[in-house]
Amino acid sequence: MTSSSRKKKDKKKDFQKPKLKVGKTRPKAANSTNTSFKAKSIALKQQSLSTVAPTLEAQCAHHLGLLNHKSDAQRRESLAYLTTAMMNNPPMAALPQPPSVIIPTAQRLILDGSNNVRQQLLKLLQSLPQPDIASHADQLLLHARAAMTHLANEIKVFGLDVLEWLLGVAGDEVVSCAGGWVKMLKCFLNLLGWQSEATSKWSAPKSYGKADSKIQSRQITVLTAFLRAGLFHAQAVTSIVPNGNNFPLWQTEHHVVSDRSNAFANLNLFGATRDEEAEMYEDREDRQRVFHDRAEAAVATGLEQATKGGGELGRAAAQLRKVIKEGMADFYREEITVS
Amino acid sequence: MAKRKVAALEKVDADHAALQYKLKRDPQSYRDDFINQYNQYETLRELFLQNPSSADSGLIALKSLIEFISHVADRYPDLTSDFPNQLAELLLQHHEVLEYELRDKIVGSIVLLRNKDVIDSTVLLNTLFPILVSTPSKSLRQLLFTKILSDLRSSNVKTTNHKLNRTIQTVLYNLLESDKQSPKGLWAVKITRELWKRQIWTDARAVEVMRLAALSDNEKVITGGVRFFLGGDKEREEAADDTDDDEDVDIARLRHQVGINKKSKKNQRDLRKATVTVKKKEKKKNAPHPLNFSALHLLHDPQGFAETLFSKHVQNSKAKLQLESKLLVLQLVSRLVGLHKLTVLSLYSYFLKHLTPRQASVTSYLACLAQATHQYVPPDALEPLVQKIANGFVSEASASEVAAAGLNAIREICARQPLAMTDTLLQDLVQYRKSKDKGTMMAAKGLLSLYREVGADLLHKRDRGKDAAMGIRAGTIKERRYGEQAVGEIEGIELLEKWKEEERRKKREAAGLDPDVDDGEEMDEGEDWKNWDVESDADSDDSGGWINVESDGEDIQISDSEDEKDKSKSKSKEPPAKKRKLGSTTPAPTDATDEKENSKSIEPEIKSISKLLTTTILTPADLKQLRALQEASSISSALPSHKRAQLLAQRHADEAITAETIEAAASLGKKNTKEEKIAMAKGDRETNHQSTTAKRKEKKVAEGKSTTNKEKARKKNFMMTLGKAKSKNKRSLTQVKRTLAGHIDRSKRGGKRGNKGN
């Protein structure tokens, strides 16, 4: 635009390429910053001078710490490491880290946002020795419940997976822990939309983010497993000790201190007072009664509709109906005899 | 699959907002979803309660759930009945270990619940206040403080919420009373002061809280309370002024802009808001001024308060207050003593110990002493003090500032209690008016002029001045005894009386009657009442209707015992007439009672004045006239010293004396530095000069107003004009001709638009 030659020259100068010559140092850019500094001494904060590799225990502890890492890839890696460590452990040797350390740190990943992390977590949980799970059942159950009521469908489904696994491993603990029975029933009824307090006979509007039939059938299946655990007799009855062995003592097993952790949890000596929902229902009869009082009618109406739907949903519903029928069979008989 | 994967957590957040929106529109249909979310919240809460100090990812979910539920809690009151309690409990029990974002979120949620009327203010404040006084976190305290204040303000907006105010005041009072040692009481002080400043709390209970604060054991709390009494009212006035000034909206302009600019809902809303504020302002302008008593006047038992303050914080040798705080307390004590005219005798002996030139911030002590002096302080208590100041400060050997300060302090003391001075001392001090230092000289002159007014007989004869000497000779100036009260009077009442008399005479003359005879008094009286609120002009038309009720005018009068006597002697309608005759202009009256009055009229005028006040009620019109007369007389009468003394007395009545007052005299003689002189000469003149046109133009631009075409042409970029200029040269002859013809035509028509149409 301008006619002045000086300005034109100036403009040209801006875009000139610097000439590079072989054997000479490269000219510095105009905006380069000198980052070198001088110091009298440099202190290293920590320094590892050991020549041996860290032990398996230490590495496991390190990876446990990494479970909080912000990158989900890292979390998954750490879980994978822990899983392989558990798997490769020789059968009779002690685990590199006890489950009482692993479970509390790992369990909150049940609510993790990334699917891969969650799947890996389930693998880790499955690799843990089964008897140790039982004492952490209530914690895991809480997390599973949180996952089941989550807004995201993926997490909902994963919550069901965890619950199913948990029922398989420690079904009795799950149904008898504090709040484990009533709250779970309520939660299921909510999820399936089978509230007993549903007032109107009109079909309910399709609610926000409601599960499709696939999720629903899955929910019914897990509910079936849950009810089976709660309403049926515990399979593993206390080991039958031959009476002749300790002759003068009868029924020793009832007098020794229980080998379960927190054996007197039902007394609730130190916790806050519980209401009906948070109460522990350790007896099968109790659970039957509560189920009858709170949920049976709602489940029945819900089942009716689900069965009509047919398909996968209908099959799951039929299973559930069967379980309820079997589980509640002796309850009715009792009631009849009483009245 | 180039689509970006959305992490579950991100999705959840989006979902909460969307769900919240839907819930608010149709709560019934989404009830199930809400129940699910509420269950989720309860589960997470249970998990959280097992380890409240943890900072893992579950917190984010919990935080967003809490926010979500508190936003929609008012739609499901049956489901969320214990949600507020849970939040309060969470906060109360774990506020120390909670992760700070979650903590702030919980506080915000509780306040939100209060704003949605799910909980009431008492519950909210009972939750927040205990945390405010106990939490170690500064940011939380700040947050809670603002929340508490804003809630108190908002619940007092429409009407004063007496119940809530009383509860909170009781809480604050109890906080101060329960633990006098702890600095927690500072919060009570802060809250009370803030609410006092905003005129939300204006009653004696708030003052009582501050009284307790001033009597506590913690230094911060003490100074907070004392500072409130010393400066709270001024702060309140300033705050009131501030609110009047800001938000000057030009409604006409806004309306104009709405007409022109693109229509948007926001603009409409702004306009509506502006209209409301303007209306509110109008209303406020017309509203009567709120009657707010100063905190010092609302105190119960000021004597007890002053005594305990003094003995506990100042006199007590165990009190470990800093000098600054001690001075503050002393200021408050002396202010109370001066204002309520209390008697705290030990105060003066305390001053005796501290009035040495070497004492730190001695001018403050001097100011306090002056402030604590009033007419009921026994002169025996003050005499040694004045003597000590004179000995310690005022001497040839001491520095000029010290002497000036000393003299000034003595004058301030003696202005309040003139009897504190002995004649020998006064005559000595007055000699300093010959001093070379200007400050000292002025201070001594001040003392002299003061004593010419209040106690001229203490001065040498030659120092008394004309007025005082004549007054003493005539016997009109008398020394006031200890505890003697001045007779209350209205300034300029005699002027009003004189004026009324003249008006009456004029009217009678106009009516063709003898101005000195008083027959038509009653009519006069009636018209006075008629002219209740009008500028009382003499030629008002005759009275008609129910306004002119003559007997009323008499019924209202307040009768003296003396008046009663007169009444018994004369006819019932006479007394209001009499007081007029007492005026100086009244010549010989006619009937018997009047003769008797005449004999009395030799008596001093004061009596007659009191009669005018006791026999009539001054109407607003009268008061207006009185004010006008006062102003006229003040302009005409040139009595500088007299006036100055009066001004001085007025100032002394209700204002505080500070160290600056005492130091002022000393600064008189001080030479200014060059910089100060330059700054003074420059004053507040503006630095860069601008022509009026330029200023106007700048203003126009700033207001965003349009410019003329001429201006636009002038401002046009030069490069853009080139093309047109070039093409101008290339025009054909016909084109040039057309242009010229157009030019001539336009000039004939008078411009483009012409001037005949309009």
mmCIF file with all atom_site columns, C-alpha atoms in Angstrom, chain B residues 562-657:
data_model
loop_
_atom_site.group_PDB
_atom_site.id
_atom_site.type_symbol
_atom_site.label_atom_id
_atom_site.label_alt_id
_atom_site.label_comp_id
_atom_site.label_asym_id
_atom_site.label_entity_id
_atom_site.label_seq_id
_atom_site.pdbx_PDB_ins_code
_atom_site.Cartn_x
_atom_site.Cartn_y
_atom_site.Cartn_z
_atom_site.occupancy
_atom_site.B_iso_or_equiv
_atom_site.pdbx_formal_charge
_atom_site.auth_seq_id
_atom_site.auth_comp_id
_atom_site.auth_asym_id
_atom_site.auth_atom_id
_atom_site.pdbx_PDB_model_num
ATOM 1  C CA . GLU B 1 562 ? -49.711 34.595 87.784 1.00 0.00 ? 562 GLU B CA 1
ATOM 2  C CA . ASP B 1 563 ? -51.936 34.367 84.799 1.00 0.00 ? 563 ASP B CA 1
ATOM 3  C CA . GLU B 1 564 ? -54.667 32.828 86.891 1.00 0.00 ? 564 GLU B CA 1
ATOM 4  C CA . LYS B 1 565 ? -54.536 35.781 89.211 1.00 0.00 ? 565 LYS B CA 1
ATOM 5  C CA . ASP B 1 566 ? -54.985 38.149 86.337 1.00 0.00 ? 566 ASP B CA 1
ATOM 6  C CA . LYS B 1 567 ? -57.811 36.125 85.018 1.00 0.00 ? 567 LYS B CA 1
ATOM 7  C CA . SER B 1 568 ? -59.715 36.366 88.228 1.00 0.00 ? 568 SER B CA 1
ATOM 8  C CA . LYS B 1 569 ? -59.422 40.108 88.118 1.00 0.00 ? 569 LYS B CA 1
ATOM 9  C CA . SER B 1 570 ? -60.263 40.695 84.504 1.00 0.00 ? 570 SER B CA 1
ATOM 10 C CA . LYS B 1 571 ? -62.803 39.349 82.064 1.00 0.00 ? 571 LYS B CA 1
ATOM 11 C CA . SER B 1 572 ? -62.306 35.879 80.796 1.00 0.00 ? 572 SER B CA 1
ATOM 12 C CA . LYS B 1 573 ? -61.150 36.877 77.352 1.00 0.00 ? 573 LYS B CA 1
ATOM 13 C CA . GLU B 1 574 ? -58.511 39.329 78.421 1.00 0.00 ? 574 GLU B CA 1
ATOM 14 C CA . PRO B 1 575 ? -55.324 37.353 79.211 1.00 0.00 ? 575 PRO B CA 1
ATOM 15 C CA . PRO B 1 576 ? -54.112 36.708 75.674 1.00 0.00 ? 576 PRO B CA 1
ATOM 16 C CA . ALA B 1 577 ? -54.262 40.435 75.114 1.00 0.00 ? 577 ALA B CA 1
ATOM 17 C CA . LYS B 1 578 ? -52.125 41.258 78.061 1.00 0.00 ? 578 LYS B CA 1
ATOM 18 C CA . LYS B 1 579 ? -48.961 39.677 76.970 1.00 0.00 ? 579 LYS B CA 1
ATOM 19 C CA . ARG B 1 580 ? -48.937 41.896 73.972 1.00 0.00 ? 580 ARG B CA 1
ATOM 20 C CA . LYS B 1 581 ? -49.002 45.005 76.049 1.00 0.00 ? 581 LYS B CA 1
ATOM 21 C CA . LEU B 1 582 ? -45.933 43.934 77.856 1.00 0.00 ? 582 LEU B CA 1
ATOM 22 C CA . GLY B 1 583 ? -43.900 44.525 74.768 1.00 0.00 ? 583 GLY B CA 1
ATOM 23 C CA . SER B 1 584 ? -41.760 47.606 74.755 1.00 0.00 ? 584 SER B CA 1
ATOM 24 C CA . THR B 1 585 ? -43.857 49.435 72.177 1.00 0.00 ? 585 THR B CA 1
ATOM 25 C CA . THR B 1 586 ? -47.051 49.319 74.177 1.00 0.00 ? 586 THR B CA 1
ATOM 26 C CA . PRO B 1 587 ? -48.041 52.821 75.211 1.00 0.00 ? 587 PRO B CA 1
ATOM 27 C CA . ALA B 1 588 ? -50.459 53.783 77.986 1.00 0.00 ? 588 ALA B CA 1
ATOM 28 C CA . PRO B 1 589 ? -53.334 51.371 78.207 1.00 0.00 ? 589 PRO B CA 1
ATOM 29 C CA . THR B 1 590 ? -56.903 52.289 79.102 1.00 0.00 ? 590 THR B CA 1
ATOM 30 C CA . ASP B 1 591 ? -58.549 50.053 81.593 1.00 0.00 ? 591 ASP B CA 1
ATOM 31 C CA . ALA B 1 592 ? -57.604 49.208 85.117 1.00 0.00 ? 592 ALA B CA 1
ATOM 32 C CA . THR B 1 593 ? -55.972 45.890 84.637 1.00 0.00 ? 593 THR B CA 1
ATOM 33 C CA . ASP B 1 594 ? -53.768 47.291 81.968 1.00 0.00 ? 594 ASP B CA 1
ATOM 34 C CA . GLU B 1 595 ? -52.552 50.023 84.278 1.00 0.00 ? 595 GLU B CA 1
ATOM 35 C CA . LYS B 1 596 ? -51.480 47.436 86.712 1.00 0.00 ? 596 LYS B CA 1
ATOM 36 C CA . GLU B 1 597 ? -49.585 45.636 83.988 1.00 0.00 ? 597 GLU B CA 1
ATOM 37 C CA . ASN B 1 598 ? -47.913 48.836 82.999 1.00 0.00 ? 598 ASN B CA 1
ATOM 38 C CA . SER B 1 599 ? -46.460 49.238 86.416 1.00 0.00 ? 599 SER B CA 1
ATOM 39 C CA . LYS B 1 600 ? -45.021 45.787 86.048 1.00 0.00 ? 600 LYS B CA 1
ATOM 40 C CA . SER B 1 601 ? -43.470 46.461 82.685 1.00 0.00 ? 601 SER B CA 1
ATOM 41 C CA . ILE B 1 602 ? -40.430 48.001 84.294 1.00 0.00 ? 602 ILE B CA 1
ATOM 42 C CA . GLU B 1 603 ? -39.359 44.535 85.305 1.00 0.00 ? 603 GLU B CA 1
ATOM 43 C CA . PRO B 1 604 ? -36.808 42.798 83.161 1.00 0.00 ? 604 PRO B CA 1
ATOM 44 C CA . GLU B 1 605 ? -37.919 41.620 79.789 1.00 0.00 ? 605 GLU B CA 1
ATOM 45 C CA . ILE B 1 606 ? -37.249 37.978 80.402 1.00 0.00 ? 606 ILE B CA 1
ATOM 46 C CA . LYS B 1 607 ? -40.436 37.607 82.326 1.00 0.00 ? 607 LYS B CA 1
ATOM 47 C CA . SER B 1 608 ? -42.533 38.961 79.517 1.00 0.00 ? 608 SER B CA 1
ATOM 48 C CA . ILE B 1 609 ? -40.938 36.581 77.090 1.00 0.00 ? 609 ILE B CA 1
ATOM 49 C CA . SER B 1 610 ? -41.748 33.635 79.206 1.00 0.00 ? 610 SER B CA 1
ATOM 50 C CA . LYS B 1 611 ? -45.312 34.891 79.204 1.00 0.00 ? 611 LYS B CA 1
ATOM 51 C CA . LEU B 1 612 ? -45.608 34.885 75.463 1.00 0.00 ? 612 LEU B CA 1
ATOM 52 C CA . LEU B 1 613 ? -44.464 31.308 75.480 1.00 0.00 ? 613 LEU B CA 1
ATOM 53 C CA . THR B 1 614 ? -46.765 30.258 78.251 1.00 0.00 ? 614 THR B CA 1
ATOM 54 C CA . THR B 1 615 ? -49.893 31.893 76.943 1.00 0.00 ? 615 THR B CA 1
ATOM 55 C CA . THR B 1 616 ? -49.891 30.972 73.276 1.00 0.00 ? 616 THR B CA 1
ATOM 56 C CA . ILE B 1 617 ? -48.964 28.089 71.141 1.00 0.00 ? 617 ILE B CA 1
ATOM 57 C CA . LEU B 1 618 ? -46.679 29.028 68.311 1.00 0.00 ? 618 LEU B CA 1
ATOM 58 C CA . THR B 1 619 ? -48.081 27.958 64.965 1.00 0.00 ? 619 THR B CA 1
ATOM 59 C CA . PRO B 1 620 ? -45.776 26.724 62.219 1.00 0.00 ? 620 PRO B CA 1
ATOM 60 C CA . ALA B 1 621 ? -46.348 30.033 60.506 1.00 0.00 ? 621 ALA B CA 1
ATOM 61 C CA . ASP B 1 622 ? -45.100 31.783 63.622 1.00 0.00 ? 622 ASP B CA 1
ATOM 62 C CA . LEU B 1 623 ? -42.042 29.603 63.725 1.00 0.00 ? 623 LEU B CA 1
ATOM 63 C CA . LYS B 1 624 ? -41.286 30.396 60.117 1.00 0.00 ? 624 LYS B CA 1
ATOM 64 C CA . GLN B 1 625 ? -41.543 34.071 60.828 1.00 0.00 ? 625 GLN B CA 1
ATOM 65 C CA . LEU B 1 626 ? -39.349 33.607 63.861 1.00 0.00 ? 626 LEU B CA 1
ATOM 66 C CA . ARG B 1 627 ? -36.663 32.001 61.794 1.00 0.00 ? 627 ARG B CA 1
ATOM 67 C CA . ALA B 1 628 ? -36.783 34.757 59.239 1.00 0.00 ? 628 ALA B CA 1
ATOM 68 C CA . LEU B 1 629 ? -36.490 37.366 61.970 1.00 0.00 ? 629 LEU B CA 1
ATOM 69 C CA . GLN B 1 630 ? -33.561 35.560 63.516 1.00 0.00 ? 630 GLN B CA 1
ATOM 70 C CA . GLU B 1 631 ? -31.725 35.501 60.236 1.00 0.00 ? 631 GLU B CA 1
ATOM 71 C CA . ALA B 1 632 ? -32.415 39.175 59.615 1.00 0.00 ? 632 ALA B CA 1
ATOM 72 C CA . SER B 1 633 ? -31.163 40.145 63.032 1.00 0.00 ? 633 SER B CA 1
ATOM 73 C CA . SER B 1 634 ? -28.066 38.008 62.748 1.00 0.00 ? 634 SER B CA 1
ATOM 74 C CA . ILE B 1 635 ? -27.181 39.766 59.532 1.00 0.00 ? 635 ILE B CA 1
ATOM 75 C CA . SER B 1 636 ? -27.840 43.226 60.889 1.00 0.00 ? 636 SER B CA 1
ATOM 76 C CA . SER B 1 637 ? -26.208 42.859 64.265 1.00 0.00 ? 637 SER B CA 1
ATOM 77 C CA . ALA B 1 638 ? -22.476 42.773 64.068 1.00 0.00 ? 638 ALA B CA 1
ATOM 78 C CA . LEU B 1 639 ? -21.476 41.125 67.271 1.00 0.00 ? 639 LEU B CA 1
ATOM 79 C CA . PRO B 1 640 ? -18.644 38.855 66.275 1.00 0.00 ? 640 PRO B CA 1
ATOM 80 C CA . SER B 1 641 ? -17.410 37.835 69.655 1.00 0.00 ? 641 SER B CA 1
ATOM 81 C CA . HIS B 1 642 ? -20.860 37.227 70.926 1.00 0.00 ? 642 HIS B CA 1
ATOM 82 C CA . LYS B 1 643 ? -21.782 35.130 67.949 1.00 0.00 ? 643 LYS B CA 1
ATOM 83 C CA . ARG B 1 644 ? -18.585 33.212 68.121 1.00 0.00 ? 644 ARG B CA 1
ATOM 84 C CA . ALA B 1 645 ? -19.226 32.352 71.716 1.00 0.00 ? 645 ALA B CA 1
ATOM 85 C CA . GLN B 1 646 ? -22.641 31.133 70.855 1.00 0.00 ? 646 GLN B CA 1
ATOM 86 C CA . LEU B 1 647 ? -21.296 28.947 68.081 1.00 0.00 ? 647 LEU B CA 1
ATOM 87 C CA . LEU B 1 648 ? -18.720 27.636 70.441 1.00 0.00 ? 648 LEU B CA 1
ATOM 88 C CA . ALA B 1 649 ? -21.344 26.764 72.997 1.00 0.00 ? 649 ALA B CA 1
ATOM 89 C CA . GLN B 1 650 ? -23.410 24.997 70.399 1.00 0.00 ? 650 GLN B CA 1
ATOM 90 C CA . ARG B 1 651 ? -20.514 22.893 69.317 1.00 0.00 ? 651 ARG B CA 1
ATOM 91 C CA . HIS B 1 652 ? -19.705 21.936 72.845 1.00 0.00 ? 652 HIS B CA 1
ATOM 92 C CA . ALA B 1 653 ? -23.138 20.631 73.518 1.00 0.00 ? 653 ALA B CA 1
ATOM 93 C CA . ASP B 1 654 ? -23.105 17.308 71.688 1.00 0.00 ? 654 ASP B CA 1
ATOM 94 C CA . GLU B 1 655 ? -19.894 16.733 69.814 1.00 0.00 ? 655 GLU B CA 1
ATOM 95 C CA . ALA B 1 656 ? -16.764 14.956 70.833 1.00 0.00 ? 656 ALA B CA 1
ATOM 96 C CA . ILE B 1 657 ? -13.483 16.702 71.404 1.00 0.00 ? 657 ILE B CA 1
#
